Every structure is written in structure tokens, then in C-alpha cells.
XYZ file of C-alpha atoms in Angstrom:
134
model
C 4.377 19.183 33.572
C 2.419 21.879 32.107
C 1.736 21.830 28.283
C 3.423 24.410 25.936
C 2.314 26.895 24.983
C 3.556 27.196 21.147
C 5.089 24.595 18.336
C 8.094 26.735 16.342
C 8.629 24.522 13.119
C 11.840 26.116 11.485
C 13.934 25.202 7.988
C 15.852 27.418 5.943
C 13.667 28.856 3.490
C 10.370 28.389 5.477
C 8.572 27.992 2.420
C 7.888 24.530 2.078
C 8.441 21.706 4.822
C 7.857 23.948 7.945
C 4.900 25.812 6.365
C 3.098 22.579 5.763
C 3.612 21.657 9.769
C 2.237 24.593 10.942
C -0.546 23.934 8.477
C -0.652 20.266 9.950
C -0.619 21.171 13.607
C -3.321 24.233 12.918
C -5.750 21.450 11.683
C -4.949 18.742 13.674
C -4.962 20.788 16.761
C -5.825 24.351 16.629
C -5.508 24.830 20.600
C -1.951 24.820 20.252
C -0.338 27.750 19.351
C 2.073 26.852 16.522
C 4.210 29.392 13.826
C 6.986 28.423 11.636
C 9.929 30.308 10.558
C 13.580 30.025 8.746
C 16.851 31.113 9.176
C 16.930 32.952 5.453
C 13.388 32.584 4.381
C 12.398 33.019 1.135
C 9.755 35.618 0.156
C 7.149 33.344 -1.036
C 5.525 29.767 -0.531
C 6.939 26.972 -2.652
C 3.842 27.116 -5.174
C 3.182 22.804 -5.373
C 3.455 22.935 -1.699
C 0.420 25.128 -1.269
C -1.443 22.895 -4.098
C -0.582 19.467 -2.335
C -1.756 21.041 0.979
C -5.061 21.971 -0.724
C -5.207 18.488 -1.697
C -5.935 17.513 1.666
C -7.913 20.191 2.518
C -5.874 22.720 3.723
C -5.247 25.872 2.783
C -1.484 27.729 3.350
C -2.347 30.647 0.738
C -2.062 33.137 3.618
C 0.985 32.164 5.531
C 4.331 33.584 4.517
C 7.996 33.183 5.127
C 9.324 34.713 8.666
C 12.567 35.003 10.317
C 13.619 32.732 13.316
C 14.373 35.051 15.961
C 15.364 34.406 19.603
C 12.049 35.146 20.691
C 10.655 32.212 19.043
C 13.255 29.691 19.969
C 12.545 30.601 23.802
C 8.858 30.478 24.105
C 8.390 27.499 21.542
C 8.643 23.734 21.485
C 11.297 23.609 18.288
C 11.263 21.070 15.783
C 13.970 21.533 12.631
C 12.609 19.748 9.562
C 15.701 18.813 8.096
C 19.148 20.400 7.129
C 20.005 20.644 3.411
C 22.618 23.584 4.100
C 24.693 22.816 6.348
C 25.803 26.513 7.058
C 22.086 28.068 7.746
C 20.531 25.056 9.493
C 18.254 26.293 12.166
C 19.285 23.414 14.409
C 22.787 24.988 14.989
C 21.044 28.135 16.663
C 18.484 25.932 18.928
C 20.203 23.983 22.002
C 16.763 21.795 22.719
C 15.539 20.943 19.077
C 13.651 18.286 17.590
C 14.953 17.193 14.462
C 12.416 15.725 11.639
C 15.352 14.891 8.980
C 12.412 15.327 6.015
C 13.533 15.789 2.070
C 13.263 19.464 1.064
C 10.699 19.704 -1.301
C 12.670 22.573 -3.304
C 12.793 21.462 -6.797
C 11.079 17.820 -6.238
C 8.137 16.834 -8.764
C 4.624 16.659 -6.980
C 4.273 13.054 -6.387
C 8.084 13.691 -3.882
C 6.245 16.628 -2.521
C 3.222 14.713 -1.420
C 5.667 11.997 0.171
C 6.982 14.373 1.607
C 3.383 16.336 2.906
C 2.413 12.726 4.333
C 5.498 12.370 6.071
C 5.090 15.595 7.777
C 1.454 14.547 8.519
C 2.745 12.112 9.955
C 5.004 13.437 11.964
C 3.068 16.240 13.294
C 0.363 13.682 14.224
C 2.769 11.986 16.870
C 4.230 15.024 18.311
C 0.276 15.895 19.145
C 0.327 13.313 20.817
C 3.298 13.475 22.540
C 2.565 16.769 23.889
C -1.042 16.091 24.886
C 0.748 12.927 26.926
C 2.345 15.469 28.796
């Protein structure tokens, strides 16, 4: 089976949960090809989410909020973070998704956010490995 060739991390905002996978992944294993994106992104990073990712050492200052399109969907392995509205969730608009289920950090105080970062560590450390079993 031959590896993939990019790692589409979607939520609805794309400011806070999916930014810090693609941050994860990028570190973790920058020979994949990963982006992130929402179905109505915001126009900024979540501020504590760029602050808790500096905490580990990395640095999301210059990603921003995109737009899931079709394009991305069909050349990308997708993984939703989690739904929080129902109505926008960028799992309804993906047939072959991978669903996280992971607290939106909108609104949470920093200590929830960092649960929340380590989750996603977590998380993006096993789908590495996943895909470089494949």
C-alpha cells in the first residue's frame, strides 16, 4: 500500500484543535505533507493555543485559518477533531474520516487547553505510526 501523500486535519473554526495537529504532525514528522482547514474558519488563531504550543516548542504564529475544500478532502488522509456544531461539522462533508472526538479549546482556561494540546500529541503520535505501518 503506498503511503499518503498529505494529513488534512479539519474542525470548524480551524483555529485551535486542528492547527495544533498540523503543528504536531510538522514536528513529529515533517516528511509528511500535512495542512489543516475548517468548514467556517475563523480569521485568526485561538491566542492560548499558539502560547501552549510554544510551550512545547512549537511555534503556530504563521499558520492561519483556511477553508476545507473538495480538493483537500480528495488528496488527504482526513481526520475531524471533534464536532461541537452539529450543523458545520466537517465530518458530514468527508465519506472516509477519522474522527478524534477532542474538547474544543474555544473559551477553555489554559490548563483545559494544554489537556487538550497533549491529547492531540497524542493522538497525532499514533496516527504516525499508523501510517508509517503502512
Amino acid at each position: 500500500m503506498a503511503k499518503p501523500e498529505k494529513v488534512l486535519f479539519v474542525c470548524v473554526e480551524n483555529a485551535g484543535r486542528s492547527q495544533m495537529a498540523e503543528g504536531f504532525l510538522r514536528k513529529f514528522a515533517p516528511h509528511l505533507d500535512v495542512i489543516s482547514a475548517g468548514t467556517k474558519p475563523r480569521s485568526q488563531l485561538i491566542p492560548t493555543v499558539i502560547d501552549v504550543m510554544k510551550e512545547v516548542g512549537i511555534d503556530i504564529t504563521e499558520q492561519k485559518p483556511k477553508e476545507l475544500t473538495n480538493e483537500m478532502i480528495s488528496q488527504s488522509i482526513t481526520v475531524n477533531m471533534g464536532c461541537m456544531d452539529k450543523e458545520s461539522c466537517p465530518a458530514l462533508f468527508v465519506n472516509d474520516v477519522i474522527d478524534w472526538n477532542i474538547s474544543d479549546p474555544k473559551d477553555k482556561d489554559i490548563e483545559k487547553i494544554r489537556e487538550i494540546r497533549d491529547q492531540i500529541k497524542n493522538e497525532v503520535l499514533n496516527l504516525i505510526k499508523k501510517i508509517e505501518e503502512q
